[in-house]
Every structure is written in structure tokens, then in C-alpha cells.
Amino acid sequence: MHGAADLTGVAVVIAAATLCGMLFVRLRQPAIVGYIIAGIILGPSGLGLVANREIISFFAELGVILLLYFIGMELSLRSFRHIWRVAVLTTAFQIGISVGATALIGQVFDLPTSHVVLFGFALALSSTAVAVKILDDIGELRNRAGRVAIGILIAQDLAVAPMLLFVTSFAGEGFNPIVLVEVAASIGVLVAVILYMTRRQRINLPFHQILEAKKEIGTMASLALCFLFATLAGLFGMSPAFGAFLAGLIVGNSGQRQVMHENAEPVQAVLLMIFFLSIGLLINLEFIADNILLVLAVGIFVTFFKTIINIVALRVQGETMQTAFLASLTIGQMGEFTFVLAGAASNARVIDDEVYRLLVGVTVLSLVTSPIYVDLARRLSHRSLRNATSLGKVFRLVYRQEWRFTKATSLWFWHVAHDAVETFENMTSGVKDKARTRIEEIKLTKAAAEKARAQASKPAAEASNAPAADEEEPTVSKAEKQPSRFSRLKQSDPETGND
């Protein structure tokens, strides 16, 4: 029952990933972003419908091999031949500057060499799926900026295989110098395959008649060839993903490319969905929430740093500002191969879980914000930037409508706020005058009341001092009431007092 519950959870997550991918396609965004978000929501750190880490890890490892195989199949080496110089020099510049920048940061924060190399490689890589989607949406896939961007992406993809060897060499006691020989050998194999596959005459795969006649055999043969090369690479001490990438290059540039691609395309869509879904399932939301400022800071730094160094590299090679800026903006995000490098480093115990979660979180943030790149690239493709010689002029031309709208809106808000302040002052001054008048009225009323109270209390006091009417007068004798003869004589002659 437990296995059935796990299978049900996987089915629910895949269905949800399909719906999220369809939603993002409807919004004219890459479907891979929808797959990642579905994995985040329904994974162990979300609703927990799939909590089995072993199944998730298996899907992730399988997805890495198949991703490199299908990426190799998509690469057109013949088209790359016309733009290889700009692409290779720009990619080399990216890798060198990125590793140098992370080395300086590593000196400040005392990071080990393995972390510095891994961060530098991850910083230099871009997302092929997102960049192709952006260029296709804005109609620049066949123009100069699109060809330059695709060439750089091909060069980056070719550099992934040596990067894998270099990163995993730090496992165990430290860096093994023998890995330099392995990296040189892998680069030599890549160069030999590219030179051989770009001949005028295309090669044919073994049993190509059967592959072209039987569709179901072609699908199985395509997958079998992928795992065969992956196994051979593992036997020779190289990464299985490197072998799968070589197989993709051979199939993608053979005479049976169209047939093999059509046969493997449905499987490719399913397995790529599983790969990006597994990335979302591995994301730890609690870690991102606890370190949100660090993730945001690193994500913003990555975007601006990658865009600027790509513009500089392309401008030095003579590209126009419009081409350089549009191509650099298109590849300004971190790529899906960061998951590959981080997963390989984590499996080899080169990095711990915290560093792995940080790399995955920053990469997912960069991919999720890809609509910003799409919108800005679409604006660039519809504007004439021939006279723009600096980034400031480019941004002013691209966002001039928003600047005008923002300026007009700001003025409107300023006038509204100013009128509101004046109205408030008028209201408060009127209220103050009314309050002052009311206070005066209360004072006058209180004074009048006190005066009336004082006048009312004064007669009461006089009445209290007068004798009462019912009081008996003191009795006096008749002799006391009758004046004496002497007093009568005195009253009759007041001057002399004599009779």
C-alpha cells in the first residue's frame, strides 16, 4: 500500500506539472518554469505529496543524462561553425571573469577552492531552454543577436562536460592533478567530434534503414544509444553525462537527425518535464525563507554581472550595442546546467546540503524571473537602438513610455497630495476657529453662571441675618418704653441742653 501511495503521489505531481506547464505556455513563458513551480508546491517542502527522496534523486540523475543527450541532439554544429569565434571567445571570457570574481569573493569569505570553481562555472552558464524561448517569442532567433546568443549557448553547453570532470575532481582528499589530463582529453574528444561531424557529408547511423522504417525501433534505439555512450564514458572514468552529450551530438548531426528527433521528441518532452519537476521537488522552501535576503542578493548580482560581462565581451569583438545588449540580456539568467553541476558536486561530497540548496534556490529564482527578460527583450526587438552607445541610453529608449507615465503619475500624485494638504489645513483651521469660539462661549457661559449664582446667594445671606417674624420681641417695662423728663427736655433744646 505504501508503494501504491508513492505511485499515486508521483502521478498527481506529474499531472500538476503538466497543468502548470500549460499555464505558463499560455502566458507565453517557458514551460520549464511551470514544472519547477509544480515541484515546489507539491514536493516535500510544500504539500508533501512526494516525500520519497530516493525516487526524486533517481529522477534527477536520470534527467541529467537525458537532458545532456537531448541538448546535444539540438545543437547544430554546422550553424555553430559560422559564429564559433565570437561564441568561443565570449564563453572563455565569461568563464575566466566568473571564476576570477568568485575567487575574489572566496578570499573575502574564506571559501574553499572547490566552492570557488563551482560558483564560477555556475555563474558562467545560461539557460538554453529559456533563451531559445525568448528569442523565438520576439522573432530574433534567425537574426544577428539570435545567432550570437545561440552560438554562445552552444559553446557553454560544450564546456559543461569538462566542467563536470573538473568539479567532481575535488572529491576525496582534494583536487587531483590527473583531472587536468582528463579535461584535456574530453576537450580533445569534443573538438574531434565537432570537426568530424561538420564535414560536408553527413554520416549515417548503423542500421539506419531499420531506424527510418520502424518508428518504435527508432525511439528505443535513440534511448539505447544515449545510455550506451553514458555507460562507456563511465567505464573510461568520465562522467556518464559527458557520454550522453557526445551521443546527442552524433545523433543530432547525422543523416538521421530528423527521424531520430521526431521519434525521441515525445520521450524528450516527458523526461525533461521529470527533470525540471525533480528540481522543484528538491527545493527546500524553509531554507529559502530563512535565507531570502541572501538568495535575492545573489540572484540580483548574477543577473547584472552576467549581462554586463557579456556586453563587454561582445562590444570588444565589434558587435553593435543593440546586438550586444539583446544577446546578453537573453542569456542573462542562470542555466539548467547549474542543477547538473550542483547535483554532481553534491553526490561527490564536494559541497554540503546548504551550498547545494543555495545554488538551486538562486537558479530557480533566476529562471522564475525569466518573464522580465522576455518583456525587456521584446521591447528591444521593437525599438531602434542604433544611436544608443551606453546602457543608460538603452534603458531610456526602452522604458521611455514607462518613464513618461511614471513622471505624469508622479506629478498627478504630487498635485493630489498638495491639494489634500491644503484641504486638510483649511479644515483644521476652520475646526480650530470653531473650537476657539466654542471655548470662549463656554467661558462666557461659565462666568455668567457664576455671577448669577453669586447674586442668588447674596439675598439669601441678608435674609439669614434679619430676625425672624415669629420671634418674640424681648419684654421691656413701661418705664423703659416712656422717655424720662430729662431726655424730653434735652430733646427740646438741643443747643443749650437747658429748659
Short mmCIF file of C-alpha atoms in Angstrom, two decimals:
data_model
loop_
_atom_site.label_atom_id
_atom_site.label_comp_id
_atom_site.label_asym_id
_atom_site.label_seq_id
_atom_site.Cartn_x
_atom_site.Cartn_y
_atom_site.Cartn_z
CA MET A 1 0.00 0.00 0.00
CA HIS A 2 2.88 2.31 0.75
CA GLY A 3 4.26 1.79 -2.78
CA ALA A 4 0.84 2.45 -4.25
CA ALA A 5 0.60 5.69 -2.26
CA ASP A 6 4.03 6.78 -3.60
CA LEU A 7 2.96 5.95 -7.15
CA THR A 8 -0.27 7.90 -6.69
CA GLY A 9 1.68 10.89 -5.38
CA VAL A 10 4.04 10.79 -8.37
CA ALA A 11 1.08 10.64 -10.75
CA VAL A 12 -0.58 13.62 -9.07
CA VAL A 13 2.64 15.64 -9.21
CA ILE A 14 3.20 14.86 -12.90
CA ALA A 15 -0.39 15.86 -13.70
CA ALA A 16 0.04 19.08 -11.74
CA ALA A 17 3.33 19.77 -13.55
CA THR A 18 1.59 19.34 -16.89
CA LEU A 19 -1.12 21.81 -15.91
CA CYS A 20 1.44 24.33 -14.62
CA GLY A 21 3.47 23.96 -17.82
CA MET A 22 0.36 24.56 -19.93
CA LEU A 23 -0.46 27.62 -17.82
CA PHE A 24 2.96 29.17 -18.35
CA VAL A 25 2.86 28.40 -22.08
CA ARG A 26 -0.49 30.16 -22.15
CA LEU A 27 1.23 33.13 -20.50
CA ARG A 28 3.93 32.99 -23.22
CA GLN A 29 6.57 31.85 -20.76
CA PRO A 30 8.86 28.77 -20.76
CA ALA A 31 7.08 25.62 -19.62
CA ILE A 32 10.07 24.58 -17.52
CA VAL A 33 9.25 27.34 -15.03
CA GLY A 34 5.81 25.79 -14.55
CA TYR A 35 7.37 22.37 -13.97
CA ILE A 36 9.70 23.76 -11.31
CA ILE A 37 6.89 25.62 -9.54
CA ALA A 38 4.73 22.48 -9.56
CA GLY A 39 7.56 20.57 -7.93
CA ILE A 40 7.98 23.27 -5.29
CA ILE A 41 4.29 23.33 -4.41
CA LEU A 42 3.72 19.59 -4.32
CA GLY A 43 7.13 18.40 -3.12
CA PRO A 44 8.40 17.58 0.40
CA SER A 45 8.73 21.24 1.38
CA GLY A 46 5.25 22.05 0.02
CA LEU A 47 2.19 19.83 0.26
CA GLY A 48 4.35 16.73 0.62
CA LEU A 49 2.60 14.53 -1.96
CA VAL A 50 6.00 13.09 -2.90
CA ALA A 51 8.25 12.71 0.12
CA ASN A 52 10.43 9.81 -1.05
CA ARG A 53 13.88 11.32 -1.58
CA GLU A 54 15.20 8.20 -3.32
CA ILE A 55 12.62 8.43 -6.11
CA ILE A 56 13.29 12.15 -6.51
CA SER A 57 17.07 11.62 -6.67
CA PHE A 58 16.64 8.84 -9.22
CA PHE A 59 14.52 11.07 -11.42
CA ALA A 60 17.05 13.90 -11.07
CA GLU A 61 20.03 11.71 -12.06
CA LEU A 62 18.13 10.18 -14.96
CA GLY A 63 17.04 13.65 -16.04
CA VAL A 64 20.63 14.92 -16.06
CA ILE A 65 21.76 12.22 -18.51
CA LEU A 66 18.77 12.65 -20.78
CA LEU A 67 18.94 16.45 -20.63
CA LEU A 68 22.52 16.45 -21.88
CA TYR A 69 21.62 13.92 -24.55
CA PHE A 70 18.74 15.98 -25.90
CA ILE A 71 20.71 19.22 -25.64
CA GLY A 72 23.46 17.65 -27.72
CA MET A 73 20.87 16.47 -30.23
CA GLU A 74 19.50 20.02 -30.55
CA LEU A 75 22.89 21.62 -31.24
CA SER A 76 23.54 22.40 -34.87
CA LEU A 77 27.31 22.26 -35.25
CA ARG A 78 27.13 23.41 -38.87
CA SER A 79 25.43 26.64 -37.81
CA PHE A 80 27.92 26.96 -34.96
CA ARG A 81 30.77 26.89 -37.46
CA HIS A 82 29.79 30.34 -38.80
CA ILE A 83 29.77 32.01 -35.37
CA TRP A 84 32.25 29.88 -33.44
CA ARG A 85 34.92 32.55 -32.97
CA VAL A 86 32.63 35.07 -31.24
CA ALA A 87 30.93 32.31 -29.27
CA VAL A 88 34.11 30.63 -28.04
CA LEU A 89 35.86 33.87 -27.11
CA THR A 90 32.78 35.19 -25.28
CA THR A 91 32.34 31.91 -23.39
CA ALA A 92 36.00 31.80 -22.43
CA PHE A 93 35.75 35.41 -21.24
CA GLN A 94 32.64 34.53 -19.22
CA ILE A 95 34.25 31.57 -17.53
CA GLY A 96 37.50 33.38 -16.77
CA ILE A 97 35.85 36.52 -15.35
CA SER A 98 33.28 34.50 -13.40
CA VAL A 99 35.88 32.28 -11.76
CA GLY A 100 38.04 35.32 -11.07
CA ALA A 101 35.15 37.19 -9.45
CA THR A 102 34.19 34.21 -7.28
CA ALA A 103 37.87 33.81 -6.33
CA LEU A 104 37.91 37.38 -5.02
CA ILE A 105 34.69 36.75 -3.12
CA GLY A 106 36.17 33.49 -1.82
CA GLN A 107 39.16 35.38 -0.45
CA VAL A 108 36.84 37.68 1.49
CA PHE A 109 34.63 34.93 2.89
CA ASP A 110 37.36 32.26 3.11
CA LEU A 111 35.68 29.81 0.72
CA PRO A 112 37.42 26.58 -0.35
CA THR A 113 38.75 26.24 -3.88
CA SER A 114 36.10 23.68 -4.82
CA HIS A 115 33.32 26.13 -3.96
CA VAL A 116 35.02 28.94 -5.87
CA VAL A 117 35.35 26.83 -9.02
CA LEU A 118 31.78 25.52 -8.78
CA PHE A 119 30.30 29.01 -8.24
CA GLY A 120 32.36 30.41 -11.13
CA PHE A 121 31.21 27.70 -13.52
CA ALA A 122 27.58 28.06 -12.44
CA LEU A 123 27.79 31.83 -12.88
CA ALA A 124 29.08 31.49 -16.43
CA LEU A 125 26.30 29.16 -17.66
CA SER A 126 22.94 30.27 -19.05
CA SER A 127 19.64 28.52 -19.73
CA THR A 128 19.39 27.20 -23.28
CA ALA A 129 15.69 26.40 -22.94
CA VAL A 130 14.76 29.86 -21.63
CA ALA A 131 16.99 31.76 -24.06
CA VAL A 132 15.66 29.90 -27.12
CA LYS A 133 12.10 30.52 -25.92
CA ILE A 134 12.80 34.25 -25.53
CA LEU A 135 14.40 34.55 -28.96
CA ASP A 136 11.59 32.60 -30.58
CA ASP A 137 8.91 34.77 -28.94
CA ILE A 138 10.45 38.03 -30.07
CA GLY A 139 11.31 36.82 -33.58
CA GLU A 140 15.08 37.22 -33.18
CA LEU A 141 16.07 33.57 -33.45
CA ARG A 142 17.36 33.93 -37.04
CA ASN A 143 18.77 37.48 -36.71
CA ARG A 144 22.27 38.51 -35.69
CA ALA A 145 21.51 38.78 -31.97
CA GLY A 146 19.81 35.38 -32.00
CA ARG A 147 22.67 33.70 -33.85
CA VAL A 148 25.21 35.20 -31.46
CA ALA A 149 23.22 34.12 -28.41
CA ILE A 150 22.70 30.59 -29.77
CA GLY A 151 26.40 30.31 -30.59
CA ILE A 152 27.34 31.31 -27.04
CA LEU A 153 24.84 28.80 -25.63
CA ILE A 154 26.32 26.03 -27.78
CA ALA A 155 29.83 26.90 -26.57
CA GLN A 156 28.59 26.87 -22.97
CA ASP A 157 26.92 23.50 -23.47
CA LEU A 158 30.13 22.11 -24.93
CA ALA A 159 32.00 23.38 -21.88
CA VAL A 160 29.67 21.61 -19.43
CA ALA A 161 31.25 18.18 -19.90
CA PRO A 162 34.79 19.34 -18.97
CA MET A 163 33.27 21.36 -16.12
CA LEU A 164 31.69 18.20 -14.70
CA LEU A 165 35.04 16.45 -14.72
CA PHE A 166 36.73 19.43 -13.10
CA VAL A 167 34.15 19.84 -10.33
CA THR A 168 33.98 16.16 -9.38
CA SER A 169 37.80 16.01 -9.22
CA PHE A 170 37.66 17.79 -5.86
CA ALA A 171 36.06 14.74 -4.24
CA GLY A 172 38.03 12.85 -1.63
CA GLU A 173 41.24 14.40 -0.41
CA GLY A 174 41.14 17.39 -2.74
CA PHE A 175 41.99 18.37 -6.27
CA ASN A 176 43.66 15.64 -8.29
CA PRO A 177 46.07 16.99 -10.93
CA ILE A 178 45.30 13.98 -13.12
CA VAL A 179 41.92 15.57 -13.82
CA LEU A 180 43.69 18.13 -15.99
CA VAL A 181 44.63 15.30 -18.32
CA GLU A 182 41.03 14.06 -18.29
CA VAL A 183 39.69 17.54 -19.03
CA ALA A 184 42.18 17.98 -21.86
CA ALA A 185 41.21 14.57 -23.22
CA SER A 186 37.49 15.40 -23.04
CA ILE A 187 38.08 18.71 -24.83
CA GLY A 188 40.11 16.89 -27.47
CA VAL A 189 37.32 14.36 -27.97
CA LEU A 190 34.78 17.18 -28.30
CA VAL A 191 36.90 19.03 -30.85
CA ALA A 192 37.45 15.83 -32.83
CA VAL A 193 33.73 15.03 -32.84
CA ILE A 194 32.86 18.59 -33.90
CA LEU A 195 35.39 18.58 -36.75
CA TYR A 196 34.26 15.17 -37.89
CA MET A 197 30.54 15.96 -37.69
CA THR A 198 30.84 19.28 -39.53
CA ARG A 199 32.15 17.73 -42.71
CA ARG A 200 30.24 18.39 -45.87
CA GLN A 201 28.90 14.85 -45.99
CA ARG A 202 26.74 13.74 -43.08
CA ILE A 203 27.36 10.36 -41.51
CA ASN A 204 24.74 7.64 -41.28
CA LEU A 205 23.99 5.76 -38.10
CA PRO A 206 24.29 1.96 -38.04
CA PHE A 207 21.14 0.17 -39.20
CA HIS A 208 19.70 3.48 -40.35
CA GLN A 209 17.34 1.73 -42.81
CA ILE A 210 15.59 -0.05 -39.95
CA LEU A 211 15.55 3.12 -37.84
CA GLU A 212 13.91 5.06 -40.61
CA ALA A 213 11.36 2.35 -41.39
CA LYS A 214 10.21 1.42 -37.88
CA LYS A 215 9.27 4.33 -35.66
CA GLU A 216 9.07 2.33 -32.42
CA ILE A 217 12.51 0.87 -33.05
CA GLY A 218 13.86 4.34 -33.70
CA THR A 219 12.60 5.59 -30.34
CA MET A 220 14.13 2.71 -28.42
CA ALA A 221 17.36 2.94 -30.43
CA SER A 222 17.67 6.63 -29.62
CA LEU A 223 17.41 5.99 -25.87
CA ALA A 224 19.64 2.92 -26.09
CA LEU A 225 22.36 4.94 -27.84
CA CYS A 226 22.15 7.56 -25.07
CA PHE A 227 22.64 5.05 -22.26
CA LEU A 228 25.29 3.13 -24.23
CA PHE A 229 27.53 6.19 -24.53
CA ALA A 230 26.83 7.12 -20.91
CA THR A 231 27.95 3.65 -19.81
CA LEU A 232 31.10 3.77 -21.96
CA ALA A 233 32.03 7.17 -20.53
CA GLY A 234 31.60 5.79 -17.01
CA LEU A 235 33.84 2.81 -17.81
CA PHE A 236 36.58 5.16 -19.02
CA GLY A 237 36.39 7.17 -15.79
CA MET A 238 34.45 10.06 -17.24
CA SER A 239 31.04 11.40 -16.31
CA PRO A 240 28.09 9.42 -17.77
CA ALA A 241 26.52 12.77 -18.64
CA PHE A 242 29.54 13.52 -20.84
CA GLY A 243 28.95 10.31 -22.78
CA ALA A 244 25.26 11.11 -23.19
CA PHE A 245 26.19 14.55 -24.51
CA LEU A 246 28.53 13.03 -27.11
CA ALA A 247 25.77 10.66 -28.19
CA GLY A 248 23.42 13.60 -28.63
CA LEU A 249 25.98 15.44 -30.76
CA ILE A 250 26.47 12.43 -33.01
CA VAL A 251 22.75 11.74 -33.45
CA GLY A 252 21.86 15.43 -33.88
CA ASN A 253 24.37 15.93 -36.69
CA SER A 254 23.85 12.67 -38.52
CA GLY A 255 21.78 11.97 -41.61
CA GLN A 256 19.04 10.51 -39.41
CA ARG A 257 18.70 13.57 -37.22
CA GLN A 258 15.17 14.40 -38.32
CA VAL A 259 13.91 10.86 -37.88
CA MET A 260 15.60 10.31 -34.52
CA HIS A 261 14.45 13.69 -33.25
CA GLU A 262 10.84 13.02 -34.24
CA ASN A 263 10.96 9.57 -32.64
CA ALA A 264 12.51 10.80 -29.40
CA GLU A 265 10.61 14.08 -29.13
CA PRO A 266 7.65 12.71 -27.07
CA VAL A 267 10.03 10.93 -24.72
CA GLN A 268 12.16 14.04 -24.57
CA ALA A 269 9.21 16.18 -23.50
CA VAL A 270 8.25 13.74 -20.73
CA LEU A 271 11.75 13.23 -19.38
CA LEU A 272 12.64 16.92 -19.47
CA MET A 273 9.46 17.59 -17.54
CA ILE A 274 10.54 14.99 -15.00
CA PHE A 275 13.98 16.58 -14.73
CA PHE A 276 12.73 20.08 -14.00
CA LEU A 277 9.98 18.67 -11.82
CA SER A 278 12.60 16.85 -9.77
CA ILE A 279 14.45 20.15 -9.34
CA GLY A 280 11.32 21.70 -7.88
CA LEU A 281 10.84 18.67 -5.62
CA LEU A 282 14.37 19.06 -4.26
CA ILE A 283 13.92 22.73 -3.33
CA ASN A 284 13.71 23.45 0.37
CA LEU A 285 11.30 26.32 0.94
CA GLU A 286 12.25 26.60 4.59
CA PHE A 287 15.89 27.21 3.65
CA ILE A 288 14.91 29.87 1.10
CA ALA A 289 12.61 31.56 3.63
CA ASP A 290 15.37 31.62 6.24
CA ASN A 291 17.92 32.96 3.73
CA ILE A 292 15.67 35.03 1.48
CA LEU A 293 17.89 38.13 1.60
CA LEU A 294 20.97 36.13 0.63
CA VAL A 295 19.15 34.38 -2.23
CA LEU A 296 17.76 37.68 -3.55
CA ALA A 297 21.12 39.44 -3.27
CA VAL A 298 22.96 36.66 -5.10
CA GLY A 299 20.23 36.46 -7.75
CA ILE A 300 20.36 40.19 -8.47
CA PHE A 301 24.16 40.13 -8.57
CA VAL A 302 24.14 37.22 -11.02
CA THR A 303 21.73 38.94 -13.41
CA PHE A 304 23.60 42.24 -13.59
CA PHE A 305 27.05 40.64 -13.56
CA LYS A 306 26.30 38.22 -16.40
CA THR A 307 24.64 40.87 -18.54
CA ILE A 308 27.48 43.36 -18.12
CA ILE A 309 30.35 40.94 -18.82
CA ASN A 310 28.58 39.61 -21.91
CA ILE A 311 28.01 43.13 -23.23
CA VAL A 312 31.66 43.98 -22.67
CA ALA A 313 32.85 40.79 -24.38
CA LEU A 314 30.62 41.30 -27.43
CA ARG A 315 31.37 45.01 -27.75
CA VAL A 316 35.11 44.32 -27.67
CA GLN A 317 34.63 41.93 -30.60
CA GLY A 318 32.89 44.62 -32.66
CA GLU A 319 29.20 43.83 -32.14
CA THR A 320 26.77 46.77 -32.10
CA MET A 321 25.29 47.95 -28.84
CA GLN A 322 21.83 46.72 -29.82
CA THR A 323 23.07 43.23 -30.73
CA ALA A 324 25.32 43.01 -27.67
CA PHE A 325 22.64 44.17 -25.25
CA LEU A 326 19.87 41.99 -26.70
CA ALA A 327 22.04 38.86 -26.83
CA SER A 328 23.44 39.49 -23.34
CA LEU A 329 20.01 40.08 -21.87
CA THR A 330 18.70 36.88 -23.46
CA ILE A 331 21.41 34.77 -21.77
CA GLY A 332 21.47 36.81 -18.57
CA GLN A 333 19.89 34.12 -16.38
CA MET A 334 21.46 31.09 -14.73
CA GLY A 335 21.07 27.83 -16.61
CA GLU A 336 19.67 24.38 -16.04
CA PHE A 337 23.21 23.01 -16.13
CA THR A 338 23.75 24.64 -12.75
CA PHE A 339 21.48 21.90 -11.40
CA VAL A 340 23.70 19.36 -13.15
CA LEU A 341 26.93 20.78 -11.71
CA ALA A 342 25.42 21.22 -8.24
CA GLY A 343 23.98 17.70 -8.27
CA ALA A 344 27.29 16.18 -9.38
CA ALA A 345 29.18 18.14 -6.72
CA SER A 346 26.68 17.12 -4.05
CA ASN A 347 26.86 13.43 -4.99
CA ALA A 348 30.67 13.61 -4.91
CA ARG A 349 30.51 15.27 -1.45
CA VAL A 350 32.32 18.32 -2.80
CA ILE A 351 29.64 20.62 -1.34
CA ASP A 352 27.25 20.18 1.58
CA ASP A 353 23.47 20.43 1.53
CA GLU A 354 23.45 24.13 2.46
CA VAL A 355 25.55 25.14 -0.55
CA TYR A 356 23.50 22.89 -2.82
CA ARG A 357 20.26 24.46 -1.62
CA LEU A 358 21.68 27.95 -2.16
CA LEU A 359 22.70 27.18 -5.75
CA VAL A 360 19.35 25.58 -6.52
CA GLY A 361 17.43 28.46 -4.92
CA VAL A 362 19.31 31.15 -6.82
CA THR A 363 18.97 29.28 -10.11
CA VAL A 364 15.24 28.75 -9.63
CA LEU A 365 14.82 32.44 -8.79
CA SER A 366 16.69 33.36 -11.96
CA LEU A 367 14.53 31.04 -14.08
CA VAL A 368 11.26 32.12 -12.46
CA THR A 369 12.05 35.78 -13.19
CA SER A 370 12.56 34.95 -16.87
CA PRO A 371 9.34 36.83 -17.82
CA ILE A 372 11.28 40.01 -17.07
CA TYR A 373 13.88 39.01 -19.65
CA VAL A 374 11.16 38.14 -22.14
CA ASP A 375 9.45 41.51 -21.74
CA LEU A 376 12.65 43.52 -21.94
CA ALA A 377 13.91 41.55 -24.94
CA ARG A 378 10.58 42.03 -26.70
CA ARG A 379 10.86 45.79 -26.16
CA LEU A 380 14.39 45.82 -27.50
CA SER A 381 13.36 43.94 -30.63
CA HIS A 382 10.74 46.58 -31.48
CA ARG A 383 12.85 49.68 -30.93
CA SER A 384 15.63 51.27 -32.91
CA LEU A 385 18.70 51.45 -30.71
CA ARG A 386 21.29 52.26 -33.33
CA ASN A 387 22.13 55.58 -31.73
CA ALA A 388 22.37 54.09 -28.25
CA THR A 389 26.01 53.94 -27.20
CA SER A 390 25.56 53.32 -23.48
CA LEU A 391 23.38 51.30 -21.13
CA GLY A 392 21.76 54.47 -19.83
CA LYS A 393 20.57 55.46 -23.30
CA VAL A 394 19.34 51.94 -23.96
CA PHE A 395 17.21 51.90 -20.82
CA ARG A 396 15.89 55.40 -21.52
CA LEU A 397 14.84 54.36 -25.02
CA VAL A 398 13.35 51.06 -23.94
CA TYR A 399 11.42 52.38 -20.98
CA ARG A 400 10.61 55.87 -22.21
CA GLN A 401 6.86 55.24 -22.19
CA GLU A 402 7.03 53.98 -18.62
CA TRP A 403 9.20 56.95 -17.70
CA ARG A 404 6.67 59.37 -19.15
CA PHE A 405 3.82 57.56 -17.47
CA THR A 406 5.70 57.46 -14.17
CA LYS A 407 6.55 61.14 -14.44
CA ALA A 408 2.94 62.11 -15.25
CA THR A 409 1.63 59.85 -12.49
CA SER A 410 4.13 61.30 -10.02
CA LEU A 411 3.06 64.85 -10.91
CA TRP A 412 -0.59 63.86 -10.57
CA PHE A 413 0.04 62.30 -7.17
CA TRP A 414 2.01 65.41 -6.13
CA HIS A 415 -0.86 67.71 -7.09
CA VAL A 416 -3.38 65.44 -5.37
CA ALA A 417 -1.25 65.33 -2.25
CA HIS A 418 -0.76 69.10 -2.34
CA ASP A 419 -4.49 69.71 -2.70
CA ALA A 420 -5.18 67.22 0.07
CA VAL A 421 -2.75 69.01 2.37
CA GLU A 422 -4.33 72.38 1.62
CA THR A 423 -7.82 70.98 2.17
CA PHE A 424 -6.70 69.42 5.41
CA GLU A 425 -5.15 72.68 6.55
CA ASN A 426 -8.32 74.57 5.69
CA MET A 427 -10.43 72.02 7.50
CA THR A 428 -8.20 72.05 10.54
CA SER A 429 -8.05 75.86 10.62
CA GLY A 430 -11.87 76.04 10.48
CA VAL A 431 -12.12 73.44 13.22
CA LYS A 432 -9.63 75.41 15.29
CA ASP A 433 -11.64 78.63 14.85
CA LYS A 434 -14.84 76.86 15.80
CA ALA A 435 -13.16 75.25 18.78
CA ARG A 436 -11.74 78.61 19.88
CA THR A 437 -15.19 80.26 19.55
CA ARG A 438 -16.80 77.43 21.45
CA ILE A 439 -14.24 77.73 24.23
CA GLU A 440 -14.94 81.45 24.52
CA GLU A 441 -18.68 80.76 24.63
CA ILE A 442 -18.15 78.18 27.34
CA LYS A 443 -16.06 80.64 29.33
CA LEU A 444 -18.69 83.37 29.00
CA THR A 445 -21.47 80.94 29.93
CA LYS A 446 -19.48 79.77 32.92
CA ALA A 447 -18.79 83.38 34.05
CA ALA A 448 -22.47 84.29 33.69
CA ALA A 449 -23.47 81.22 35.66
CA GLU A 450 -21.04 82.05 38.43
CA LYS A 451 -22.30 85.67 38.55
CA ALA A 452 -25.92 84.53 38.74
CA ARG A 453 -25.01 82.07 41.43
CA ALA A 454 -23.27 84.85 43.41
CA GLN A 455 -26.27 87.19 43.08
CA ALA A 456 -28.60 84.44 44.14
CA SER A 457 -26.53 83.67 47.20
CA LYS A 458 -26.33 87.37 48.41
CA PRO A 459 -30.13 87.93 49.32
CA ALA A 460 -30.07 84.58 50.96
CA ALA A 461 -27.24 85.75 53.20
CA GLU A 462 -29.06 89.01 54.09
CA ALA A 463 -32.23 87.14 54.82
CA SER A 464 -30.34 84.88 57.14
CA ASN A 465 -29.06 87.90 59.16
CA ALA A 466 -32.59 89.54 59.65
CA PRO A 467 -34.79 88.40 62.71
CA ALA A 468 -37.47 86.00 62.04
CA ALA A 469 -41.12 87.18 62.01
CA ASP A 470 -42.29 84.70 64.57
CA GLU A 471 -39.51 85.56 67.05
CA GLU A 472 -40.86 87.17 70.29
CA GLU A 473 -39.53 90.62 70.98
CA PRO A 474 -37.82 90.99 74.34
CA THR A 475 -40.18 92.32 77.02
CA VAL A 476 -39.44 95.75 78.35
CA SER A 477 -41.10 97.65 81.13
CA LYS A 478 -43.34 100.62 80.64
CA ALA A 479 -40.80 102.85 82.27
CA GLU A 480 -38.23 101.73 79.70
CA LYS A 481 -40.63 102.50 76.88
CA GLN A 482 -41.53 106.04 78.28
CA PRO A 483 -38.71 108.56 77.91
CA SER A 484 -37.72 110.43 81.00
CA ARG A 485 -38.46 114.04 81.58
CA PHE A 486 -34.80 114.86 81.40
CA SER A 487 -34.47 113.30 77.97
CA ARG A 488 -37.51 115.15 76.73
CA LEU A 489 -36.10 118.47 77.94
CA LYS A 490 -32.81 117.63 76.24
CA GLN A 491 -34.52 116.90 73.00
CA SER A 492 -36.47 120.20 73.15
CA ASP A 493 -33.34 122.34 73.48
CA PRO A 494 -30.54 120.75 71.65
CA GLU A 495 -28.23 123.81 71.67
CA THR A 496 -28.09 124.52 75.35
CA GLY A 497 -29.34 121.40 76.80
CA ASN A 498 -31.45 123.60 79.28
CA ASP A 499 -35.11 124.14 79.54
#
